[in-house]
Amino acid sequence: MKIGCHISVGKGLEHAARRAVELGAESFQVFTKNPRGLKPKKLDREDAAKGVAVMQEHEITLVCHTPYITNLSTPKPDLQEVTIRSILEDLNIAEAYGAVGAVVHCGKHVGEGEEYGTRRMVETLDLILEQYDGPVKLLLENTAGQGSELGLTIPSLMEIRGATRYPEKIGFCFDTCHSFAAGQWSLETFEQLVEQMKSSGYLEHLVAIHFNDSKAPFASQKDRHEKIGKGEIGSEALAKFLTADSFEHLPVVLETPVDDEQEYAEEIVYLHQLRQAGQLS
């Protein structure tokens, strides 16, 4: 298991990779571009190569995250076209960065209904993936269920992946806060969650975990991240992910709220302590 955190790539990938080393991160996540925009980003390949070299030297795993504002289910042709172009760019940036995957949020049906939204999402995914043959997987992230979000449950995510023409190019990123807020797991139902992941086939395509506590209560359908042990999920429940054999091979990335990235150093130490305590008990 490689425990890490989200890091700014504003000063380049090499700087972000060295920052990860300073923070004690064994994995980290960066945005491919401005998370609130779809403006194309000029890729600095020299910086990317230097960043990859640092990660290889320290055996650090990178996960990329696409902008929040993309909507794979948009009914508007012009927005669908922009989304396709943007995510293709994200995949190519992630490839240059040596990332294991590029996380994308599931679509929002924006009032058109779940059936339409799912169908449109599959169509958009196909239009993206028919144009990309690189090694980076597009990682569908489970949602909290805010508004008209799709992809709350493991079966629905497997259904979306299975409906595309390119399932082999799609993996998953599991967010602990989102799933808790969607009413999909808690301390009492952790084992059932893992069993569902296994029996559905989801687990074999799981590439990364977003590790967050939740400010919002169970089944609130509100996406509000909190520091580990400070929220509604709690350390005892979250520690189960750190000690479960099913997740041993994965990067576990903190996206908890911080005023300064240096705060992640302490939280990473805390996660290692939780993991060690769980293994000894």
XYZ file of N, CA and C in Angstrom:
843
model
N 0.847 -1.197 0.000
C 0.000 0.000 0.000
C 0.882 1.247 0.000
N 0.532 2.187 -0.856
C 1.303 3.425 -0.945
C 0.431 4.596 -0.504
N 0.726 5.115 0.677
C -0.074 6.183 1.272
C 0.481 7.541 0.861
N -0.404 8.431 0.409
C 0.039 9.749 -0.039
C -1.071 10.772 0.009
N -0.950 11.802 -0.823
C -1.883 12.926 -0.753
C -1.941 13.677 -2.071
N -2.880 14.614 -2.138
C -2.975 15.477 -3.317
C -1.971 16.618 -3.170
N -1.277 16.920 -4.280
C -0.239 17.956 -4.262
C -0.431 18.876 -5.468
N -0.175 20.163 -5.272
C -0.276 21.124 -6.372
C 0.810 20.866 -7.411
N 0.430 20.971 -8.680
C 1.387 20.823 -9.770
C 1.643 22.180 -10.431
N 1.248 23.246 -9.715
C 1.381 24.602 -10.247
C 2.807 24.985 -10.605
N 3.777 24.431 -9.897
C 5.186 24.733 -10.174
C 5.852 23.624 -10.972
N 5.045 22.748 -11.537
C 5.592 21.681 -12.372
C 5.573 20.328 -11.685
N 5.674 19.271 -12.499
C 5.626 17.912 -11.960
C 6.861 17.587 -11.141
N 8.031 18.041 -11.581
C 9.243 17.752 -10.814
C 9.135 18.333 -9.408
N 8.668 19.568 -9.299
C 8.502 20.201 -7.986
C 7.500 19.420 -7.141
N 6.392 18.990 -7.777
C 5.365 18.230 -7.052
C 5.919 16.897 -6.561
N 6.712 16.235 -7.388
C 7.293 14.945 -7.004
C 8.264 15.110 -5.836
N 9.063 16.169 -5.880
C 10.003 16.410 -4.776
C 9.247 16.801 -3.501
N 8.135 17.486 -3.680
C 7.287 17.827 -2.540
C 6.721 16.562 -1.902
N 6.334 15.604 -2.753
C 5.821 14.327 -2.247
C 6.874 13.637 -1.378
N 8.119 13.662 -1.831
C 9.213 13.058 -1.064
C 9.344 13.752 0.290
N 9.289 15.089 0.292
C 9.415 15.866 1.527
C 8.303 15.525 2.525
N 7.104 15.280 1.999
C 5.946 15.014 2.853
C 5.869 13.565 3.325
N 6.754 12.724 2.806
C 6.724 11.311 3.170
C 5.658 10.534 2.425
N 5.233 11.058 1.273
C 4.186 10.406 0.480
C 4.776 9.324 -0.422
N 4.130 8.174 -0.428
C 4.537 7.074 -1.315
C 3.717 7.074 -2.597
N 2.692 7.922 -2.620
C 1.887 8.159 -3.815
C 1.394 9.594 -3.725
N 0.995 10.149 -4.848
C 0.363 11.470 -4.803
C -0.502 11.670 -6.030
N -1.339 12.693 -5.948
C -2.260 13.005 -7.027
C -2.080 14.460 -7.444
N -2.205 14.718 -8.751
C -2.180 16.088 -9.254
C -3.320 16.265 -10.246
N -3.744 17.508 -10.412
C -4.696 17.820 -11.463
C -3.950 17.929 -12.793
N -4.610 17.504 -13.846
C -4.008 17.614 -15.176
C -4.020 19.052 -15.674
N -4.987 19.828 -15.181
C -5.093 21.255 -15.524
C -5.941 21.924 -14.453
N -6.244 23.179 -14.626
C -7.094 23.894 -13.674
C -8.358 23.085 -13.393
N -8.610 22.714 -12.126
C -9.765 21.857 -11.831
C -11.116 22.515 -12.084
N -11.118 23.836 -12.217
C -12.379 24.557 -12.441
C -12.516 25.055 -13.879
N -11.665 24.553 -14.773
C -11.728 25.008 -16.159
C -11.341 23.921 -17.124
N -11.616 24.162 -18.405
C -11.287 23.184 -19.442
C -10.316 23.768 -20.463
N -9.689 24.885 -20.096
C -8.736 25.517 -20.997
C -7.550 24.581 -21.233
N -7.156 24.385 -22.488
C -6.021 23.493 -22.784
C -4.754 23.911 -22.041
N -3.969 22.927 -21.663
C -2.726 23.194 -20.939
C -1.531 22.797 -21.806
N -0.562 23.687 -21.883
C 0.658 23.369 -22.621
C 1.518 22.446 -21.763
N 1.844 21.313 -22.295
C 2.605 20.309 -21.554
C 4.103 20.574 -21.669
N 4.756 20.690 -20.524
C 6.210 20.847 -20.465
C 6.818 19.446 -20.364
N 7.225 18.910 -21.493
C 7.705 17.519 -21.523
C 9.039 17.347 -20.785
N 9.868 18.374 -20.786
C 11.139 18.284 -20.059
C 10.891 18.170 -18.558
N 9.982 19.018 -18.061
C 9.615 18.952 -16.646
C 8.962 17.616 -16.321
N 8.090 17.141 -17.224
C 7.412 15.861 -16.998
C 8.429 14.737 -16.858
N 9.431 14.726 -17.732
C 10.463 13.674 -17.693
C 11.254 13.730 -16.390
N 11.546 14.940 -15.934
C 12.288 15.090 -14.677
C 11.435 14.624 -13.497
N 10.141 14.933 -13.551
C 9.244 14.488 -12.492
C 9.121 12.979 -12.448
N 9.012 12.368 -13.608
C 8.931 10.903 -13.691
C 10.203 10.277 -13.125
N 11.353 10.886 -13.403
C 12.624 10.365 -12.900
C 12.662 10.393 -11.370
N 12.155 11.469 -10.781
C 12.110 11.569 -9.316
C 11.201 10.490 -8.746
N 10.046 10.285 -9.375
C 9.108 9.269 -8.892
C 9.702 7.866 -9.015
N 10.394 7.621 -10.088
C 11.019 6.299 -10.256
C 12.110 6.072 -9.225
N 12.881 7.112 -8.959
C 13.970 7.013 -7.980
C 13.430 6.661 -6.592
N 12.289 7.231 -6.238
C 11.730 7.045 -4.898
C 10.557 6.063 -4.879
N 10.306 5.415 -5.990
C 9.234 4.409 -6.121
C 7.881 4.975 -5.685
N 7.576 6.148 -6.202
C 6.327 6.838 -5.899
C 5.338 6.630 -7.036
N 4.088 6.378 -6.684
C 3.017 6.184 -7.669
C 2.214 7.467 -7.830
N 1.913 7.818 -9.081
C 1.150 9.029 -9.371
C -0.241 8.707 -9.907
N -1.224 9.431 -9.396
C -2.584 9.394 -9.918
C -2.908 10.801 -10.414
N -3.514 10.914 -11.581
C -3.951 12.218 -12.080
C -5.452 12.377 -11.898
N -5.899 13.628 -11.838
C -7.327 13.926 -11.690
C -7.719 14.956 -12.740
N -8.780 14.681 -13.472
C -9.274 15.593 -14.499
C -10.106 16.702 -13.844
N -10.388 17.794 -14.556
C -11.168 18.899 -13.974
C -12.543 18.467 -13.480
N -12.989 19.128 -12.423
C -14.282 18.819 -11.820
C -15.460 19.113 -12.751
N -15.302 20.112 -13.588
C -16.480 20.631 -14.294
C -16.858 19.846 -15.547
N -16.091 18.837 -15.917
C -16.515 18.012 -17.043
C -17.801 17.260 -16.686
N -18.657 17.057 -17.658
C -19.883 16.274 -17.455
C -20.012 15.274 -18.590
N -19.719 14.032 -18.292
C -19.766 12.974 -19.309
C -21.174 12.726 -19.823
N -22.184 13.231 -19.123
C -23.578 12.981 -19.512
C -24.271 14.211 -20.085
N -23.529 15.261 -20.359
C -24.167 16.484 -20.829
C -25.010 16.238 -22.087
N -26.230 16.765 -22.128
C -27.070 16.596 -23.316
C -26.723 17.584 -24.428
N -25.865 18.548 -24.121
C -25.530 19.591 -25.095
C -24.363 19.156 -25.981
N -24.567 19.102 -27.300
C -23.511 18.638 -28.219
C -22.211 19.430 -28.102
N -22.302 20.759 -27.938
C -21.079 21.560 -27.865
C -20.293 21.255 -26.591
N -20.995 21.068 -25.465
C -20.318 20.734 -24.215
C -19.761 19.311 -24.243
N -20.449 18.412 -24.918
C -19.925 17.062 -25.067
C -18.618 17.089 -25.856
N -18.590 17.886 -26.905
C -17.383 17.993 -27.730
C -16.209 18.547 -26.929
N -16.476 19.572 -26.114
C -15.437 20.165 -25.276
C -14.950 19.156 -24.236
N -15.877 18.410 -23.659
C -15.538 17.399 -22.661
C -14.642 16.317 -23.255
N -14.994 15.850 -24.435
C -14.197 14.823 -25.107
C -12.783 15.322 -25.361
N -12.666 16.524 -25.899
C -11.348 17.096 -26.192
C -10.530 17.270 -24.920
N -11.189 17.744 -23.856
C -10.489 17.992 -22.604
C -9.970 16.698 -21.977
N -10.796 15.670 -21.930
C -10.374 14.426 -21.278
C -9.312 13.697 -22.105
N -9.381 13.806 -23.413
C -8.312 13.244 -24.244
C -6.985 13.918 -23.913
N -7.027 15.225 -23.737
C -5.818 15.958 -23.350
C -5.341 15.495 -21.977
N -6.292 15.307 -21.046
C -5.950 14.845 -19.698
C -5.247 13.486 -19.741
N -5.742 12.594 -20.562
C -5.138 11.265 -20.674
C -3.710 11.356 -21.209
N -3.500 12.222 -22.170
C -2.154 12.376 -22.742
C -1.197 13.031 -21.758
N -1.688 13.993 -20.970
C -0.862 14.589 -19.921
C -0.522 13.538 -18.865
N -1.530 12.777 -18.445
C -1.314 11.727 -17.446
C -0.286 10.709 -17.936
N -0.328 10.403 -19.218
C 0.643 9.467 -19.793
C 2.056 10.039 -19.720
N 2.208 11.319 -20.074
C 3.525 11.963 -20.011
C 4.029 12.039 -18.572
N 3.101 12.131 -17.614
C 3.455 12.199 -16.197
C 3.733 10.817 -15.587
N 3.480 9.765 -16.341
C 3.710 8.419 -15.822
C 2.673 7.969 -14.816
N 1.461 8.498 -14.919
C 0.399 8.175 -13.964
C -0.225 6.811 -14.244
N -0.742 6.184 -13.191
C -1.408 4.884 -13.357
C -2.840 5.053 -13.858
N -3.378 6.271 -13.707
C -4.740 6.502 -14.162
C -5.102 7.970 -14.091
N -6.180 8.317 -14.783
C -6.718 9.674 -14.747
C -8.147 9.591 -14.223
N -8.369 10.139 -13.049
C -9.681 10.070 -12.406
C -10.647 11.047 -13.067
N -11.871 10.576 -13.331
C -12.917 11.441 -13.865
C -14.191 11.217 -13.056
N -14.902 12.294 -12.780
C -16.178 12.171 -12.073
C -17.246 11.654 -13.031
N -18.138 10.844 -12.517
C -19.227 10.327 -13.339
C -20.147 11.469 -13.774
N -20.962 11.181 -14.786
C -21.820 12.207 -15.354
C -22.951 12.655 -14.453
N -23.557 13.777 -14.827
C -24.772 14.291 -14.181
C -25.850 14.349 -15.252
N -27.027 13.808 -14.947
C -28.057 13.762 -15.986
C -28.817 15.084 -16.139
N -28.540 16.056 -15.255
C -29.105 17.416 -15.298
C -30.599 17.448 -15.668
N -31.363 16.571 -15.015
C -32.810 16.577 -15.207
C -33.331 15.708 -16.324
N -32.443 15.089 -17.079
C -32.855 14.238 -18.205
C -33.182 12.809 -17.765
N -32.889 12.488 -16.508
C -33.178 11.160 -15.984
C -31.967 10.251 -16.005
N -31.937 9.287 -15.074
C -30.781 8.389 -14.945
C -30.551 7.548 -16.194
N -31.622 7.064 -16.800
C -31.466 6.223 -17.990
C -30.785 6.991 -19.108
N -31.252 8.206 -19.352
C -30.627 9.032 -20.385
C -29.180 9.347 -20.010
N -28.982 9.761 -18.747
C -27.650 10.149 -18.308
C -26.638 9.030 -18.442
N -27.048 7.826 -18.087
C -26.153 6.673 -18.203
C -25.834 6.380 -19.663
N -26.849 6.399 -20.501
C -26.652 6.143 -21.928
C -25.718 7.189 -22.560
N -25.930 8.449 -22.182
C -25.100 9.529 -22.717
C -23.668 9.414 -22.212
N -23.507 9.017 -20.960
C -22.171 8.842 -20.391
C -21.403 7.755 -21.124
N -22.053 6.645 -21.395
C -21.419 5.549 -22.138
C -21.019 6.015 -23.533
N -21.899 6.757 -24.167
C -21.613 7.278 -25.509
C -20.386 8.187 -25.492
N -20.320 9.077 -24.502
C -19.188 10.002 -24.408
C -17.894 9.258 -24.106
N -17.955 8.286 -23.214
C -16.769 7.478 -22.918
C -16.258 6.773 -24.172
N -17.168 6.238 -24.962
C -16.764 5.560 -26.197
C -16.086 6.521 -27.168
N -16.620 7.726 -27.271
C -16.051 8.716 -28.185
C -14.662 9.167 -27.726
N -14.437 9.153 -26.425
C -13.109 9.482 -25.890
C -12.133 8.337 -26.126
N -12.530 7.151 -25.709
C -11.598 6.022 -25.672
C -11.292 5.428 -27.033
N -12.141 5.693 -28.019
C -11.809 5.237 -29.374
C -10.619 6.017 -29.931
N -10.310 7.153 -29.291
C -9.218 8.001 -29.764
C -7.967 7.900 -28.897
N -8.002 7.052 -27.862
C -6.842 6.929 -26.986
C -6.441 5.474 -26.816
N -5.188 5.178 -27.136
C -4.682 3.802 -27.037
C -3.460 3.694 -26.134
N -3.266 4.681 -25.265
C -2.113 4.666 -24.378
C -2.318 3.777 -23.167
N -1.337 3.758 -22.258
C -1.378 2.866 -21.091
C -2.188 3.380 -19.913
N -2.576 4.649 -19.923
C -3.275 5.235 -18.783
C -4.758 4.868 -18.814
N -5.255 4.374 -17.709
C -6.683 4.044 -17.624
C -7.487 5.256 -17.168
N -8.684 5.378 -17.712
C -9.613 6.400 -17.254
C -10.350 5.818 -16.057
N -10.235 6.468 -14.911
C -10.761 5.925 -13.658
C -12.070 6.607 -13.275
N -13.156 5.863 -13.306
C -14.453 6.390 -12.899
C -14.508 6.445 -11.378
N -14.837 7.624 -10.849
C -14.904 7.803 -9.400
C -16.355 7.754 -8.932
N -16.612 6.968 -7.906
C -17.957 6.918 -7.329
C -18.339 8.270 -6.747
N -19.620 8.594 -6.773
C -20.074 9.906 -6.340
C -20.891 9.835 -5.051
N -21.078 11.010 -4.435
C -21.868 11.100 -3.208
C -23.364 11.161 -3.495
N -23.712 11.507 -4.742
C -25.125 11.572 -5.114
C -25.724 12.959 -5.042
N -24.852 13.980 -5.047
C -25.355 15.353 -5.037
C -26.076 15.670 -6.346
N -27.178 16.363 -6.240
C -27.882 16.785 -7.447
C -28.273 15.607 -8.317
N -27.833 15.617 -9.564
C -28.199 14.550 -10.509
C -27.022 13.640 -10.833
N -26.063 13.534 -9.891
C -24.883 12.702 -10.116
C -25.237 11.235 -10.328
N -24.540 10.613 -11.250
C -24.638 9.176 -11.483
C -23.447 8.488 -10.826
N -23.471 7.164 -10.759
C -22.314 6.420 -10.276
C -22.171 6.348 -8.772
N -23.287 6.216 -8.057
C -23.227 6.119 -6.598
C -22.828 4.729 -6.131
N -23.264 3.716 -6.846
C -23.091 2.336 -6.383
C -22.095 1.559 -7.225
N -21.543 0.535 -6.627
C -20.610 -0.330 -7.349
C -21.292 -1.031 -8.527
N -22.504 -1.588 -8.360
C -23.177 -2.202 -9.516
C -23.402 -1.221 -10.672
N -23.760 0.032 -10.360
C -23.997 0.998 -11.438
C -22.704 1.342 -12.162
N -21.607 1.406 -11.438
C -20.313 1.678 -12.063
C -19.874 0.516 -12.948
N -20.111 -0.689 -12.492
C -19.790 -1.863 -13.303
C -20.674 -1.936 -14.546
N -21.919 -1.499 -14.392
C -22.841 -1.475 -15.531
C -22.352 -0.486 -16.591
N -21.914 0.680 -16.156
C -21.399 1.694 -17.089
C -20.167 1.166 -17.807
N -19.218 0.615 -17.046
C -17.998 0.075 -17.661
C -18.325 -1.015 -18.661
N -19.239 -1.912 -18.283
C -19.593 -3.038 -19.136
C -20.343 -2.638 -20.391
N -20.995 -1.467 -20.365
C -21.769 -1.017 -21.520
C -20.914 -0.326 -22.572
N -19.694 0.054 -22.204
C -18.827 0.732 -23.170
C -18.198 -0.286 -24.128
N -17.686 0.232 -25.227
C -16.992 -0.631 -26.191
C -15.539 -0.881 -25.774
N -15.081 -0.150 -24.763
C -13.671 -0.245 -24.377
C -13.522 -0.452 -22.867
N -14.140 -1.482 -22.306
C -14.057 -1.674 -20.852
C -12.624 -1.868 -20.362
N -11.756 -2.399 -21.229
C -10.366 -2.649 -20.825
C -9.598 -1.347 -20.593
N -10.127 -0.225 -21.060
C -9.467 1.067 -20.878
C -10.014 1.823 -19.666
N -10.944 1.201 -18.949
C -11.612 1.848 -17.820
C -11.324 1.118 -16.517
N -10.946 1.893 -15.508
C -10.776 1.358 -14.160
C -11.603 2.188 -13.197
N -11.322 2.043 -11.910
C -12.097 2.762 -10.903
C -11.204 3.406 -9.847
N -11.710 4.506 -9.299
C -11.125 5.140 -8.121
C -12.225 5.199 -7.073
N -11.980 4.618 -5.916
C -12.997 4.573 -4.860
C -12.751 5.672 -3.848
N -13.758 6.499 -3.620
C -13.670 7.576 -2.626
C -14.460 7.178 -1.381
N -13.769 7.099 -0.250
C -14.395 6.648 0.995
C -15.496 7.600 1.464
N -15.248 8.903 1.356
C -16.243 9.900 1.772
C -17.482 9.839 0.894
N -17.273 9.806 -0.427
C -18.403 9.775 -1.353
C -19.297 8.568 -1.092
N -18.679 7.409 -0.915
C -19.446 6.183 -0.730
C -20.218 6.198 0.593
N -19.598 6.720 1.636
C -20.270 6.863 2.930
C -21.461 7.825 2.803
N -21.231 8.964 2.158
C -22.291 9.961 1.988
C -23.420 9.449 1.090
N -23.082 8.525 0.198
C -24.096 7.931 -0.676
C -24.855 6.805 0.017
N -24.461 6.487 1.245
C -25.145 5.444 2.000
C -24.728 4.037 1.611
N -23.514 3.894 1.085
C -23.076 2.606 0.560
C -22.223 1.784 1.533
N -21.672 2.437 2.558
C -20.887 1.666 3.531
C -20.765 2.453 4.839
N -20.449 1.734 5.891
C -20.170 2.311 7.204
C -19.307 1.294 7.953
N -18.981 1.582 9.198
C -18.189 0.651 10.003
C -18.843 -0.726 10.044
N -20.151 -0.742 10.192
C -20.877 -2.004 10.344
C -20.980 -2.796 9.044
N -20.883 -2.111 7.907
C -21.102 -2.800 6.620
C -19.841 -2.869 5.761
N -18.679 -2.616 6.363
C -17.426 -2.629 5.591
C -17.198 -3.966 4.889
N -17.394 -5.059 5.611
C -17.136 -6.382 5.033
C -18.068 -6.653 3.851
N -19.309 -6.197 3.946
C -20.255 -6.375 2.830
C -19.818 -5.565 1.618
N -19.253 -4.380 1.868
C -18.737 -3.556 0.777
C -17.624 -4.286 0.029
N -16.686 -4.827 0.777
C -15.560 -5.537 0.153
C -16.062 -6.750 -0.613
N -17.005 -7.466 -0.047
C -17.555 -8.635 -0.727
C -18.249 -8.235 -2.016
N -18.965 -7.120 -1.997
C -19.628 -6.636 -3.215
C -18.596 -6.252 -4.269
N -17.512 -5.646 -3.844
C -16.431 -5.296 -4.769
C -15.863 -6.553 -5.434
N -15.694 -7.594 -4.642
C -15.129 -8.841 -5.158
C -16.105 -9.554 -6.087
N -17.319 -9.747 -5.634
C -18.293 -10.549 -6.380
C -18.717 -9.890 -7.695
N -18.692 -8.554 -7.739
C -19.110 -7.835 -8.947
C -18.001 -7.734 -9.986
N -16.753 -7.981 -9.554
C -15.611 -7.804 -10.453
C -14.988 -6.422 -10.347
N -15.593 -5.552 -9.542
C -15.101 -4.175 -9.378
C -13.671 -4.153 -8.847
N -13.384 -4.995 -7.860
C -12.093 -4.954 -7.180
C -10.917 -5.163 -8.130
N -11.071 -6.039 -9.099
C -9.947 -6.311 -9.998
C -9.647 -5.140 -10.928
N -10.566 -4.171 -11.006
C -10.350 -2.990 -11.845
C -10.157 -1.723 -11.010
N -10.048 -1.888 -9.685
C -9.829 -0.759 -8.782
C -8.347 -0.379 -8.816
N -8.073 0.888 -9.136
C -6.694 1.341 -9.344
C -6.207 2.268 -8.237
N -7.122 2.984 -7.588
C -6.717 3.943 -6.549
C -7.856 4.177 -5.565
N -7.478 4.653 -4.374
C -8.453 5.009 -3.348
C -8.243 6.461 -2.938
N -9.323 7.236 -2.935
C -9.321 8.564 -2.332
C -9.744 8.379 -0.883
N -8.867 8.771 0.030
C -9.051 8.444 1.447
C -9.449 9.695 2.226
N -10.733 9.791 2.536
C -11.265 10.988 3.172
C -12.311 10.637 4.225
N -12.322 11.395 5.317
C -13.432 11.344 6.268
C -14.524 12.260 5.713
N -15.678 12.298 6.381
C -16.822 13.054 5.860
C -17.384 14.035 6.886
N -17.520 15.290 6.480
C -18.174 16.274 7.340
C -19.674 15.983 7.440
N -20.242 15.417 6.366
C -21.683 15.174 6.283
C -22.029 13.777 6.803
N -23.233 13.598 7.330
C -23.638 12.299 7.889
C -23.814 11.212 6.833
N -23.903 9.985 7.300
C -24.155 8.815 6.456
C -25.419 9.027 5.618
N -25.320 8.688 4.331
C -26.454 8.757 3.395
C -26.999 10.169 3.186
N -26.175 11.183 3.478
C -26.609 12.580 3.316
C -26.564 13.035 1.867
N -25.834 12.304 1.034
C -25.606 12.643 -0.374
C -24.968 14.021 -0.513
N -24.092 14.348 0.448
C -23.336 15.594 0.394
C -21.846 15.285 0.384
N -21.144 15.877 -0.574
C -19.716 15.653 -0.749
C -18.949 16.697 0.057
N -18.602 16.340 1.299
C -17.892 17.259 2.183
C -16.749 16.506 2.863
N -15.540 16.658 2.368
C -14.400 15.933 2.911
C -13.974 16.509 4.260
N -13.413 15.625 5.095
C -12.902 16.023 6.401
C -11.614 15.252 6.676
N -10.803 15.780 7.582
C -9.570 15.092 7.962
C -9.911 13.759 8.626
N -8.981 12.820 8.525
C -9.204 11.474 9.029
C -9.404 11.497 10.546
N -10.523 10.906 10.977
C -10.829 10.837 12.392
C -11.547 12.049 12.943
N -11.743 13.066 12.116
C -12.400 14.299 12.563
C -13.852 14.375 12.081
N -14.284 13.393 11.295
C -15.595 13.459 10.683
C -16.553 12.373 11.133
N -17.570 12.178 10.310
C -18.661 11.257 10.632
C -18.280 9.785 10.434
N -17.282 9.520 9.613
C -16.884 8.117 9.375
C -16.049 7.614 10.552
N -15.018 8.357 10.896
C -14.182 8.004 12.033
C -12.997 7.128 11.681
N -11.982 7.186 12.536
C -10.734 6.458 12.290
C -10.915 4.949 12.307
N -11.753 4.448 13.173
C -11.919 2.997 13.297
C -12.422 2.394 11.988
N -13.417 3.040 11.392
C -13.966 2.535 10.130
C -12.974 2.694 8.985
N -12.337 3.857 8.900
C -11.409 4.118 7.796
C -10.164 3.231 7.886
N -9.748 2.900 9.115
C -8.564 2.054 9.287
C -8.748 0.681 8.653
N -9.977 0.250 8.487
C -10.237 -1.057 7.878
C -9.715 -1.116 6.441
N -9.756 0.008 5.733
C -9.211 0.044 4.381
C -7.689 -0.130 4.400
N -7.058 0.392 5.450
C -5.597 0.365 5.534
C -5.052 -1.021 5.864
N -5.883 -1.873 6.449
C -5.410 -3.195 6.868
C -6.016 -4.342 6.060
N -6.967 -4.032 5.174
C -7.603 -5.079 4.372
C -6.667 -5.550 3.264
N -6.490 -6.860 3.143
C -5.616 -7.415 2.110
C -6.055 -7.009 0.703
N -7.351 -6.787 0.517
C -7.896 -6.463 -0.799
C -7.338 -5.175 -1.377
N -6.873 -4.273 -0.504
C -6.412 -2.966 -0.965
C -4.901 -2.774 -0.809
N -4.224 -3.832 -0.421
C -2.795 -3.756 -0.100
C -1.945 -3.223 -1.262
N -2.363 -3.478 -2.498
C -1.556 -3.134 -3.669
C -1.835 -1.739 -4.224
N -2.704 -0.971 -3.577
C -3.204 0.269 -4.169
C -2.585 1.541 -3.583
N -2.524 2.618 -4.390
C -2.204 3.928 -3.838
C -3.419 4.467 -3.092
N -3.191 4.997 -1.903
C -4.248 5.550 -1.062
C -3.939 7.038 -0.893
N -4.780 7.887 -1.480
C -4.477 9.313 -1.597
C -5.420 10.163 -0.745
N -4.846 10.936 0.158
C -5.613 11.875 0.968
C -6.049 13.075 0.134
N -7.335 13.441 0.258
C -7.851 14.675 -0.328
C -8.531 15.492 0.768
N -8.037 15.366 1.961
C -8.657 16.041 3.103
C -8.341 17.540 3.077
N -9.203 18.369 3.695
C -8.997 19.824 3.637
C -7.781 20.267 4.452
N -6.888 20.999 3.803
C -5.708 21.544 4.486
C -5.502 22.989 4.053
N -4.917 23.794 4.939
C -4.545 25.162 4.588
C -3.172 25.188 3.951
N -2.380 24.182 4.264
C -1.024 24.082 3.729
C -0.711 22.606 3.513
N -0.057 22.285 2.406
C 0.261 20.884 2.101
C 1.086 20.230 3.199
N 1.844 21.017 3.976
C 2.670 20.455 5.031
C 1.837 19.682 6.046
N 0.559 20.050 6.180
C -0.334 19.342 7.104
C -0.487 17.876 6.716
N -0.315 17.590 5.429
C -0.448 16.205 4.973
C 0.636 15.309 5.575
N 1.817 15.879 5.864
C 2.904 15.075 6.433
C 2.462 14.413 7.728
N 1.795 15.193 8.593
C 1.313 14.660 9.870
C 0.208 13.627 9.648
N -0.655 13.912 8.677
C -1.767 12.995 8.441
C -1.277 11.674 7.844
N -0.246 11.745 7.003
C 0.340 10.524 6.437
C 0.940 9.664 7.553
N 1.625 10.302 8.490
C 2.179 9.579 9.646
C 1.050 8.920 10.432
N -0.048 9.650 10.610
C -1.196 9.118 11.350
C -1.779 7.885 10.659
N -1.856 7.923 9.336
C -2.377 6.767 8.590
C -1.471 5.548 8.758
N -0.175 5.772 8.755
C 0.756 4.654 8.970
C 0.582 4.082 10.385
N 0.324 4.962 11.333
C 0.098 4.510 12.723
C -1.195 3.692 12.820
N -2.243 4.165 12.161
C -3.505 3.435 12.140
C -3.328 2.061 11.507
N -2.585 2.040 10.435
C -2.358 0.778 9.710
C -1.579 -0.203 10.577
N -0.528 0.298 11.211
C 0.285 -0.578 12.053
C -0.502 -1.099 13.243
N -1.298 -0.229 13.866
C -2.107 -0.635 15.005
C -3.134 -1.684 14.590
N -3.697 -1.525 13.411
C -4.685 -2.496 12.922
C -4.071 -3.837 12.609
N -2.839 -3.806 12.105
C -2.156 -5.062 11.783
C -1.750 -5.831 13.037
N -1.494 -5.089 14.116
C -1.061 -5.719 15.371
C -2.229 -6.244 16.192
N -3.431 -5.676 15.935
C -4.577 -6.075 16.756
C -5.167 -7.398 16.315
